[in-house]
PDB file of N, CA and C in Angstrom:
ATOM      1  N   MET M  27     -49.277 -38.761 150.266  1.00 47.00           N
ATOM      2  CA  MET M  27     -49.464 -37.980 148.976  1.00 47.00           C
ATOM      3  C   MET M  27     -48.217 -37.536 148.352  1.00 47.00           C
ATOM      4  N   TYR M  28     -48.329 -37.774 146.935  1.00 56.00           N
ATOM      5  CA  TYR M  28     -47.038 -37.336 146.339  1.00 56.00           C
ATOM      6  C   TYR M  28     -46.951 -35.841 146.186  1.00 56.00           C
ATOM      7  N   ARG M  29     -45.691 -35.357 146.187  1.00 86.00           N
ATOM      8  CA  ARG M  29     -45.217 -34.161 146.120  1.00 86.00           C
ATOM      9  C   ARG M  29     -44.610 -33.871 144.754  1.00 86.00           C
ATOM     10  N   SER M  30     -44.667 -32.814 144.092  1.00 92.00           N
ATOM     11  CA  SER M  30     -44.046 -32.503 142.893  1.00 92.00           C
ATOM     12  C   SER M  30     -43.049 -31.450 143.025  1.00 92.00           C
ATOM     13  N   PHE M  31     -42.100 -31.429 142.101  1.00 94.00           N
ATOM     14  CA  PHE M  31     -40.978 -30.384 142.225  1.00 94.00           C
ATOM     15  C   PHE M  31     -41.225 -29.502 141.002  1.00 94.00           C
ATOM     16  N   GLY M  32     -40.935 -28.320 141.029  1.00 96.00           N
ATOM     17  CA  GLY M  32     -40.844 -27.420 139.907  1.00 96.00           C
ATOM     18  C   GLY M  32     -39.421 -26.636 139.864  1.00 96.00           C
ATOM     19  N   LEU M  33     -38.804 -26.659 138.773  1.00 96.00           N
ATOM     20  CA  LEU M  33     -37.591 -26.016 138.663  1.00 96.00           C
ATOM     21  C   LEU M  33     -37.667 -24.768 137.724  1.00 96.00           C
ATOM     22  N   ILE M  34     -37.296 -23.551 137.947  1.00 97.00           N
ATOM     23  CA  ILE M  34     -37.131 -22.520 137.057  1.00 97.00           C
ATOM     24  C   ILE M  34     -35.711 -21.882 137.145  1.00 97.00           C
ATOM     25  N   GLU M  35     -35.328 -21.762 136.012  1.00 97.00           N
ATOM     26  CA  GLU M  35     -33.923 -21.081 135.852  1.00 97.00           C
ATOM     27  C   GLU M  35     -34.048 -19.831 135.368  1.00 97.00           C
ATOM     28  N   VAL M  36     -33.573 -18.682 135.982  1.00 97.00           N
ATOM     29  CA  VAL M  36     -33.545 -17.246 135.604  1.00 97.00           C
ATOM     30  C   VAL M  36     -32.083 -16.698 135.485  1.00 97.00           C
ATOM     31  N   ILE M  37     -32.003 -15.486 135.093  1.00 96.00           N
ATOM     32  CA  ILE M  37     -30.858 -14.739 135.000  1.00 96.00           C
ATOM     33  C   ILE M  37     -30.936 -13.511 135.956  1.00 96.00           C
ATOM     34  N   GLY M  38     -29.934 -13.609 137.029  1.00 95.00           N
ATOM     35  CA  GLY M  38     -30.055 -12.593 137.927  1.00 95.00           C
ATOM     36  C   GLY M  38     -30.578 -12.732 139.171  1.00 95.00           C
ATOM     37  N   PHE M  39     -30.169 -12.244 140.290  1.00 95.00           N
ATOM     38  CA  PHE M  39     -30.538 -12.299 141.595  1.00 95.00           C
ATOM     39  C   PHE M  39     -31.760 -11.705 141.919  1.00 95.00           C
ATOM     40  N   VAL M  40     -31.836 -10.397 141.377  1.00 95.00           N
ATOM     41  CA  VAL M  40     -33.195  -9.697 141.410  1.00 95.00           C
ATOM     42  C   VAL M  40     -34.365 -10.250 140.870  1.00 95.00           C
ATOM     43  N   THR M  41     -34.190 -10.832 139.642  1.00 96.00           N
ATOM     44  CA  THR M  41     -35.178 -11.789 138.998  1.00 96.00           C
ATOM     45  C   THR M  41     -35.556 -12.990 139.906  1.00 96.00           C
ATOM     46  N   ALA M  42     -34.654 -13.695 140.455  1.00 97.00           N
ATOM     47  CA  ALA M  42     -34.659 -14.781 141.159  1.00 97.00           C
ATOM     48  C   ALA M  42     -35.632 -14.432 142.358  1.00 97.00           C
ATOM     49  N   ALA M  43     -35.367 -13.242 143.050  1.00 96.00           N
ATOM     50  CA  ALA M  43     -35.975 -13.031 144.382  1.00 96.00           C
ATOM     51  C   ALA M  43     -37.525 -12.513 143.927  1.00 96.00           C
ATOM     52  N   ALA M  44     -37.722 -11.817 143.002  1.00 96.00           N
ATOM     53  CA  ALA M  44     -39.087 -11.601 142.495  1.00 96.00           C
ATOM     54  C   ALA M  44     -39.901 -12.598 142.067  1.00 96.00           C
ATOM     55  N   CYS M  45     -39.205 -13.630 141.333  1.00 96.00           N
ATOM     56  CA  CYS M  45     -39.739 -14.804 140.960  1.00 96.00           C
ATOM     57  C   CYS M  45     -40.260 -15.758 142.185  1.00 96.00           C
ATOM     58  N   ILE M  46     -39.371 -15.712 143.066  1.00 97.00           N
ATOM     59  CA  ILE M  46     -39.541 -16.599 144.431  1.00 97.00           C
ATOM     60  C   ILE M  46     -40.881 -15.809 145.283  1.00 97.00           C
ATOM     61  N   ASP M  47     -40.710 -14.597 145.356  1.00 96.00           N
ATOM     62  CA  ASP M  47     -41.799 -13.901 146.135  1.00 96.00           C
ATOM     63  C   ASP M  47     -43.206 -14.112 145.405  1.00 96.00           C
ATOM     64  N   ALA M  48     -43.330 -14.030 144.195  1.00 96.00           N
ATOM     65  CA  ALA M  48     -44.497 -14.282 143.400  1.00 96.00           C
ATOM     66  C   ALA M  48     -45.088 -15.550 143.522  1.00 96.00           C
ATOM     67  N   MET M  49     -44.110 -16.627 143.558  1.00 97.00           N
ATOM     68  CA  MET M  49     -44.392 -17.901 143.479  1.00 97.00           C
ATOM     69  C   MET M  49     -45.033 -18.456 144.948  1.00 97.00           C
ATOM     70  N   VAL M  50     -44.351 -18.107 145.873  1.00 96.00           N
ATOM     71  CA  VAL M  50     -44.722 -18.705 147.223  1.00 96.00           C
ATOM     72  C   VAL M  50     -46.086 -17.841 147.675  1.00 96.00           C
ATOM     73  N   LYS M  51     -46.153 -16.689 147.302  1.00 96.00           N
ATOM     74  CA  LYS M  51     -47.502 -15.862 147.595  1.00 96.00           C
ATOM     75  C   LYS M  51     -48.771 -16.364 146.875  1.00 96.00           C
ATOM     76  N   SER M  52     -48.532 -17.133 145.641  1.00 92.00           N
ATOM     77  CA  SER M  52     -49.657 -17.248 144.640  1.00 92.00           C
ATOM     78  C   SER M  52     -50.192 -18.732 144.999  1.00 92.00           C
ATOM     79  N   ALA M  53     -49.282 -19.634 145.303  1.00 92.00           N
ATOM     80  CA  ALA M  53     -49.802 -21.095 145.551  1.00 92.00           C
ATOM     81  C   ALA M  53     -49.208 -21.572 146.723  1.00 92.00           C
ATOM     82  N   PHE M  54     -49.838 -22.835 147.058  1.00 94.00           N
ATOM     83  CA  PHE M  54     -49.367 -23.643 148.138  1.00 94.00           C
ATOM     84  C   PHE M  54     -48.140 -24.321 147.839  1.00 94.00           C
ATOM     85  N   VAL M  55     -47.007 -23.764 147.814  1.00 96.00           N
ATOM     86  CA  VAL M  55     -45.666 -24.297 147.404  1.00 96.00           C
ATOM     87  C   VAL M  55     -44.702 -23.744 148.480  1.00 96.00           C
ATOM     88  N   GLU M  56     -43.704 -24.389 148.586  1.00 94.00           N
ATOM     89  CA  GLU M  56     -42.696 -23.948 149.385  1.00 94.00           C
ATOM     90  C   GLU M  56     -41.239 -23.909 148.761  1.00 94.00           C
ATOM     91  N   LEU M  57     -40.496 -23.181 148.904  1.00 94.00           N
ATOM     92  CA  LEU M  57     -39.008 -22.997 148.424  1.00 94.00           C
ATOM     93  C   LEU M  57     -38.237 -24.205 148.922  1.00 94.00           C
ATOM     94  N   HIS M  58     -37.669 -25.041 148.025  1.00 90.00           N
ATOM     95  CA  HIS M  58     -36.894 -26.296 148.489  1.00 90.00           C
ATOM     96  C   HIS M  58     -35.524 -25.674 148.501  1.00 90.00           C
ATOM     97  N   ASP M  59     -34.976 -24.915 147.473  1.00 91.00           N
ATOM     98  CA  ASP M  59     -33.676 -24.563 147.366  1.00 91.00           C
ATOM     99  C   ASP M  59     -33.391 -23.595 146.241  1.00 91.00           C
ATOM    100  N   MET M  60     -32.564 -22.829 146.464  1.00 94.00           N
ATOM    101  CA  MET M  60     -31.937 -21.869 145.198  1.00 94.00           C
ATOM    102  C   MET M  60     -30.669 -21.961 144.966  1.00 94.00           C
ATOM    103  N   LYS M  61     -30.192 -22.381 143.893  1.00 93.00           N
ATOM    104  CA  LYS M  61     -28.676 -22.800 143.511  1.00 93.00           C
ATOM    105  C   LYS M  61     -28.297 -21.662 142.414  1.00 93.00           C
ATOM    106  N   ARG M  62     -27.055 -21.339 142.604  1.00 94.00           N
ATOM    107  CA  ARG M  62     -26.410 -20.416 141.711  1.00 94.00           C
ATOM    108  C   ARG M  62     -25.548 -21.301 140.840  1.00 94.00           C
ATOM    109  N   THR M  63     -25.856 -21.378 139.710  1.00 89.00           N
ATOM    110  CA  THR M  63     -25.249 -22.252 138.612  1.00 89.00           C
ATOM    111  C   THR M  63     -24.145 -21.800 137.979  1.00 89.00           C
ATOM    112  N   GLY M  64     -23.959 -20.404 138.006  1.00 88.00           N
ATOM    113  CA  GLY M  64     -22.788 -19.855 137.361  1.00 88.00           C
ATOM    114  C   GLY M  64     -23.359 -18.943 136.234  1.00 88.00           C
ATOM    115  N   SER M  65     -22.445 -18.062 135.594  1.00 92.00           N
ATOM    116  CA  SER M  65     -22.723 -17.042 134.830  1.00 92.00           C
ATOM    117  C   SER M  65     -24.017 -16.245 134.968  1.00 92.00           C
ATOM    118  N   GLY M  66     -24.335 -15.901 136.103  1.00 93.00           N
ATOM    119  CA  GLY M  66     -25.457 -15.259 136.481  1.00 93.00           C
ATOM    120  C   GLY M  66     -26.901 -16.018 136.490  1.00 93.00           C
ATOM    121  N   LEU M  67     -26.813 -17.206 136.151  1.00 97.00           N
ATOM    122  CA  LEU M  67     -27.931 -18.206 136.175  1.00 97.00           C
ATOM    123  C   LEU M  67     -28.120 -18.767 137.686  1.00 97.00           C
ATOM    124  N   ILE M  68     -29.445 -18.570 137.853  1.00 97.00           N
ATOM    125  CA  ILE M  68     -30.025 -19.056 139.236  1.00 97.00           C
ATOM    126  C   ILE M  68     -31.281 -20.018 138.933  1.00 97.00           C
ATOM    127  N   THR M  69     -31.020 -21.251 139.738  1.00 96.00           N
ATOM    128  CA  THR M  69     -32.076 -22.217 139.506  1.00 96.00           C
ATOM    129  C   THR M  69     -32.973 -22.244 140.968  1.00 96.00           C
ATOM    130  N   ILE M  70     -34.172 -22.092 140.803  1.00 96.00           N
ATOM    131  CA  ILE M  70     -34.949 -22.077 141.765  1.00 96.00           C
ATOM    132  C   ILE M  70     -35.683 -23.363 141.924  1.00 96.00           C
ATOM    133  N   ILE M  71     -35.890 -23.989 143.069  1.00 94.00           N
ATOM    134  CA  ILE M  71     -36.589 -25.299 143.081  1.00 94.00           C
ATOM    135  C   ILE M  71     -37.773 -25.094 144.263  1.00 94.00           C
ATOM    136  N   ILE M  72     -38.975 -25.302 143.766  1.00 95.00           N
ATOM    137  CA  ILE M  72     -39.994 -25.307 144.574  1.00 95.00           C
ATOM    138  C   ILE M  72     -40.792 -26.821 144.833  1.00 95.00           C
ATOM    139  N   LYS M  73     -41.339 -26.963 145.748  1.00 92.00           N
ATOM    140  CA  LYS M  73     -42.220 -28.278 145.947  1.00 92.00           C
ATOM    141  C   LYS M  73     -43.625 -27.983 146.382  1.00 92.00           C
ATOM    142  N   GLY M  74     -44.546 -28.898 146.115  1.00 94.00           N
ATOM    143  CA  GLY M  74     -45.903 -28.782 146.536  1.00 94.00           C
ATOM    144  C   GLY M  74     -46.693 -29.864 145.768  1.00 94.00           C
ATOM    145  N   ASP M  75     -48.123 -29.679 145.864  1.00 95.00           N
ATOM    146  CA  ASP M  75     -48.779 -30.678 144.883  1.00 95.00           C
ATOM    147  C   ASP M  75     -48.746 -30.155 143.537  1.00 95.00           C
ATOM    148  N   LEU M  76     -49.123 -31.095 142.668  1.00 95.00           N
ATOM    149  CA  LEU M  76     -48.816 -30.763 141.223  1.00 95.00           C
ATOM    150  C   LEU M  76     -49.549 -29.493 140.728  1.00 95.00           C
ATOM    151  N   ALA M  77     -50.711 -29.335 140.998  1.00 95.00           N
ATOM    152  CA  ALA M  77     -51.564 -28.064 140.508  1.00 95.00           C
ATOM    153  C   ALA M  77     -50.819 -26.850 141.165  1.00 95.00           C
ATOM    154  N   SER M  78     -50.552 -26.718 142.392  1.00 96.00           N
ATOM    155  CA  SER M  78     -49.947 -25.585 142.815  1.00 96.00           C
ATOM    156  C   SER M  78     -48.496 -25.358 142.213  1.00 96.00           C
ATOM    157  N   VAL M  79     -47.721 -26.347 142.090  1.00 96.00           N
ATOM    158  CA  VAL M  79     -46.251 -26.162 141.444  1.00 96.00           C
ATOM    159  C   VAL M  79     -46.570 -25.454 140.005  1.00 96.00           C
ATOM    160  N   LYS M  80     -47.562 -26.130 139.219  1.00 97.00           N
ATOM    161  CA  LYS M  80     -47.731 -25.630 137.919  1.00 97.00           C
ATOM    162  C   LYS M  80     -48.108 -24.245 137.899  1.00 97.00           C
ATOM    163  N   GLU M  81     -49.069 -23.853 138.809  1.00 96.00           N
ATOM    164  CA  GLU M  81     -49.656 -22.524 138.753  1.00 96.00           C
ATOM    165  C   GLU M  81     -48.403 -21.444 139.122  1.00 96.00           C
ATOM    166  N   ALA M  82     -47.778 -21.884 140.231  1.00 97.00           N
ATOM    167  CA  ALA M  82     -46.586 -20.981 140.864  1.00 97.00           C
ATOM    168  C   ALA M  82     -45.501 -20.907 139.652  1.00 97.00           C
ATOM    169  N   LEU M  83     -45.287 -21.962 138.868  1.00 97.00           N
ATOM    170  CA  LEU M  83     -44.206 -21.655 137.789  1.00 97.00           C
ATOM    171  C   LEU M  83     -44.646 -20.803 136.769  1.00 97.00           C
ATOM    172  N   GLU M  84     -46.022 -20.856 136.396  1.00 96.00           N
ATOM    173  CA  GLU M  84     -46.601 -19.921 135.350  1.00 96.00           C
ATOM    174  C   GLU M  84     -46.382 -18.630 135.857  1.00 96.00           C
ATOM    175  N   LEU M  85     -46.926 -18.349 137.010  1.00 96.00           N
ATOM    176  CA  LEU M  85     -46.861 -16.903 137.737  1.00 96.00           C
ATOM    177  C   LEU M  85     -45.378 -16.506 137.716  1.00 96.00           C
ATOM    178  N   GLY M  86     -44.370 -17.245 138.234  1.00 96.00           N
ATOM    179  CA  GLY M  86     -42.925 -17.080 138.381  1.00 96.00           C
ATOM    180  C   GLY M  86     -42.459 -16.665 136.940  1.00 96.00           C
ATOM    181  N   ALA M  87     -42.860 -17.455 136.052  1.00 96.00           N
ATOM    182  CA  ALA M  87     -42.194 -17.206 134.584  1.00 96.00           C
ATOM    183  C   ALA M  87     -42.694 -15.755 134.315  1.00 96.00           C
ATOM    184  N   GLU M  88     -43.976 -15.345 134.291  1.00 96.00           N
ATOM    185  CA  GLU M  88     -44.460 -14.178 134.052  1.00 96.00           C
ATOM    186  C   GLU M  88     -43.802 -13.007 134.793  1.00 96.00           C
ATOM    187  N   THR M  89     -43.497 -13.089 135.950  1.00 95.00           N
ATOM    188  CA  THR M  89     -42.811 -12.247 136.886  1.00 95.00           C
ATOM    189  C   THR M  89     -41.187 -12.254 136.259  1.00 95.00           C
ATOM    190  N   ALA M  90     -40.686 -13.229 136.242  1.00 94.00           N
ATOM    191  CA  ALA M  90     -39.277 -13.241 135.616  1.00 94.00           C
ATOM    192  C   ALA M  90     -39.049 -12.629 134.384  1.00 94.00           C
ATOM    193  N   HIS M  91     -39.909 -12.744 133.434  1.00 94.00           N
ATOM    194  CA  HIS M  91     -40.163 -11.818 132.017  1.00 94.00           C
ATOM    195  C   HIS M  91     -40.240 -10.522 132.268  1.00 94.00           C
ATOM    196  N   ARG M  92     -40.894 -10.035 133.306  1.00 94.00           N
ATOM    197  CA  ARG M  92     -41.024  -8.562 133.454  1.00 94.00           C
ATOM    198  C   ARG M  92     -39.763  -8.074 134.145  1.00 94.00           C
ATOM    199  N   HIS M  93     -38.940  -8.888 134.767  1.00 92.00           N
ATOM    200  CA  HIS M  93     -37.716  -8.388 135.606  1.00 92.00           C
ATOM    201  C   HIS M  93     -36.509  -8.791 135.023  1.00 92.00           C
ATOM    202  N   GLY M  94     -36.422  -9.730 134.066  1.00 90.00           N
ATOM    203  CA  GLY M  94     -35.243 -10.274 133.489  1.00 90.00           C
ATOM    204  C   GLY M  94     -35.635 -11.232 132.387  1.00 90.00           C
ATOM    205  N   GLU M  95     -35.099 -12.640 132.702  1.00 93.00           N
ATOM    206  CA  GLU M  95     -35.075 -13.612 131.613  1.00 93.00           C
ATOM    207  C   GLU M  95     -35.201 -14.942 132.182  1.00 93.00           C
ATOM    208  N   VAL M  96     -36.103 -15.679 131.616  1.00 95.00           N
ATOM    209  CA  VAL M  96     -36.111 -17.089 132.112  1.00 95.00           C
ATOM    210  C   VAL M  96     -35.631 -17.923 131.086  1.00 95.00           C
ATOM    211  N   VAL M  97     -34.590 -18.806 131.563  1.00 96.00           N
ATOM    212  CA  VAL M  97     -33.847 -19.651 130.637  1.00 96.00           C
ATOM    213  C   VAL M  97     -34.602 -21.046 130.508  1.00 96.00           C
ATOM    214  N   ALA M  98     -35.090 -21.603 131.540  1.00 96.00           N
ATOM    215  CA  ALA M  98     -35.704 -23.073 131.408  1.00 96.00           C
ATOM    216  C   ALA M  98     -36.699 -23.043 132.748  1.00 96.00           C
ATOM    217  N   MET M  99     -37.726 -24.073 132.343  1.00 97.00           N
ATOM    218  CA  MET M  99     -38.599 -24.270 133.505  1.00 97.00           C
ATOM    219  C   MET M  99     -39.180 -25.742 133.384  1.00 97.00           C
ATOM    220  N   LYS M 100     -39.448 -26.445 134.369  1.00 96.00           N
ATOM    221  CA  LYS M 100     -39.623 -27.932 134.323  1.00 96.00           C
ATOM    222  C   LYS M 100     -40.639 -28.279 135.614  1.00 96.00           C
ATOM    223  N   VAL M 101     -41.420 -29.072 135.299  1.00 96.00           N
ATOM    224  CA  VAL M 101     -42.296 -29.572 136.438  1.00 96.00           C
ATOM    225  C   VAL M 101     -41.981 -31.107 136.580  1.00 96.00           C
ATOM    226  N   ILE M 102     -41.745 -31.618 137.702  1.00 94.00           N
ATOM    227  CA  ILE M 102     -41.598 -33.010 137.835  1.00 94.00           C
ATOM    228  C   ILE M 102     -42.674 -33.605 138.768  1.00 94.00           C
ATOM    229  N   ALA M 103     -43.607 -34.104 138.149  1.00 93.00           N
ATOM    230  CA  ALA M 103     -44.677 -34.876 138.824  1.00 93.00           C
ATOM    231  C   ALA M 103     -44.369 -36.006 139.379  1.00 93.00           C
ATOM    232  N   ARG M 104     -44.809 -36.421 140.859  1.00 87.00           N
ATOM    233  CA  ARG M 104     -44.445 -37.794 141.340  1.00 87.00           C
ATOM    234  C   ARG M 104     -42.981 -38.162 141.142  1.00 87.00           C
ATOM    235  N   PRO M 105     -42.048 -37.484 141.546  1.00 88.00           N
ATOM    236  CA  PRO M 105     -40.679 -37.661 141.360  1.00 88.00           C
ATOM    237  C   PRO M 105     -40.285 -38.971 142.041  1.00 88.00           C
ATOM    238  N   TYR M 106     -39.079 -39.535 141.427  1.00 86.00           N
ATOM    239  CA  TYR M 106     -38.356 -40.800 142.111  1.00 86.00           C
ATOM    240  C   TYR M 106     -38.075 -40.367 143.499  1.00 86.00           C
ATOM    241  N   PRO M 107     -38.258 -41.116 144.494  1.00 79.00           N
ATOM    242  CA  PRO M 107     -38.020 -41.059 145.845  1.00 79.00           C
ATOM    243  C   PRO M 107     -36.788 -40.438 146.174  1.00 79.00           C
ATOM    244  N   GLY M 108     -35.641 -40.735 145.413  1.00 82.00           N
ATOM    245  CA  GLY M 108     -34.245 -40.178 145.720  1.00 82.00           C
ATOM    246  C   GLY M 108     -34.000 -38.977 145.078  1.00 82.00           C
ATOM    247  N   LEU M 109     -34.785 -38.506 144.360  1.00 82.00           N
ATOM    248  CA  LEU M 109     -34.594 -37.212 143.660  1.00 82.00           C
ATOM    249  C   LEU M 109     -34.142 -36.130 144.543  1.00 82.00           C
ATOM    250  N   GLU M 110     -34.915 -36.027 145.589  1.00 74.00           N
ATOM    251  CA  GLU M 110     -34.592 -34.966 146.647  1.00 74.00           C
ATOM    252  C   GLU M 110     -33.137 -34.865 147.244  1.00 74.00           C
ATOM    253  N   ARG M 111     -32.742 -36.113 147.269  1.00 77.00           N
ATOM    254  CA  ARG M 111     -31.395 -36.298 147.759  1.00 77.00           C
ATOM    255  C   ARG M 111     -30.505 -35.870 146.738  1.00 77.00           C
ATOM    256  N   LEU M 112     -30.660 -36.155 145.476  1.00 80.00           N
ATOM    257  CA  LEU M 112     -29.961 -35.772 144.182  1.00 80.00           C
ATOM    258  C   LEU M 112     -29.948 -34.351 144.073  1.00 80.00           C
ATOM    259  N   LEU M 113     -30.960 -33.611 144.390  1.00 72.00           N
ATOM    260  CA  LEU M 113     -31.124 -32.119 144.263  1.00 72.00           C
ATOM    261  C   LEU M 113     -30.342 -31.336 145.388  1.00 72.00           C
ATOM    262  N   ASP M 114     -30.203 -32.105 146.560  1.00 67.00           N
ATOM    263  CA  ASP M 114     -29.583 -31.540 147.663  1.00 67.00           C
ATOM    264  C   ASP M 114     -28.869 -32.502 148.617  1.00 67.00           C
ATOM    265  N   PRO M 115     -27.790 -33.187 148.122  1.00 52.00           N
ATOM    266  CA  PRO M 115     -27.184 -34.141 148.852  1.00 52.00           C
ATOM    267  C   PRO M 115     -26.386 -33.826 150.288  1.00 52.00           C
ATOM    268  N   GLU M 116     -26.026 -32.838 150.498  1.00 62.00           N
ATOM    269  CA  GLU M 116     -25.493 -32.176 151.678  1.00 62.00           C
ATOM    270  C   GLU M 116     -26.494 -32.259 152.655  1.00 62.00           C
ATOM    271  N   GLU M 117     -27.867 -31.961 152.372  1.00 58.00           N
ATOM    272  CA  GLU M 117     -28.775 -31.754 153.386  1.00 58.00           C
ATOM    273  C   GLU M 117     -29.232 -32.996 153.889  1.00 58.00           C
ATOM    274  N   LYS M 118     -29.117 -33.989 153.291  1.00 51.00           N
ATOM    275  CA  LYS M 118     -29.849 -35.367 153.627  1.00 51.00           C
ATOM    276  C   LYS M 118     -28.823 -36.531 154.218  1.00 51.00           C
ATOM    277  N   GLY M 119     -27.994 -35.778 155.137  1.00 49.00           N
ATOM    278  CA  GLY M 119     -27.252 -36.821 155.839  1.00 49.00           C
ATOM    279  C   GLY M 119     -26.053 -37.546 155.209  1.00 49.00           C
ATOM    280  N   GLU M 120     -25.468 -37.018 154.104  1.00 46.00           N
ATOM    281  CA  GLU M 120     -24.476 -37.601 153.512  1.00 46.00           C
ATOM    282  C   GLU M 120     -23.129 -37.357 154.242  1.00 46.00           C
ATOM    283  N   LYS M 121     -23.065 -36.239 154.946  1.00 42.00           N
ATOM    284  CA  LYS M 121     -21.851 -36.103 155.827  1.00 42.00           C
ATOM    285  C   LYS M 121     -21.854 -36.940 157.062  1.00 42.00           C
ATOM    286  N   GLU M 122     -20.785 -37.429 157.417  1.00 39.00           N
ATOM    287  CA  GLU M 122     -20.964 -38.392 158.724  1.00 39.00           C
ATOM    288  C   GLU M 122     -19.566 -38.061 159.601  1.00 39.00           C
TER     289      GLU M 122
END
């Protein structure tokens, strides 16, 4: 089964925490990673089946609008197999 990725970038840690909470409670998705990209921007990466990722991102965006601001949002359906390694190279055995 193919897994999809969802990325949402928000401003502020409280906004990110509220967004993550809403997304994982609303759909069958899991948190893949949360990255601080600078200047208060936080990128949240979730994964799951395509329909669940889309639903979670919509609810996450609504929650983020209530608590702060959404900068960007993207769904990646059927990602390239190496994309997960690109999103988190330290975790996938790059250290030897």
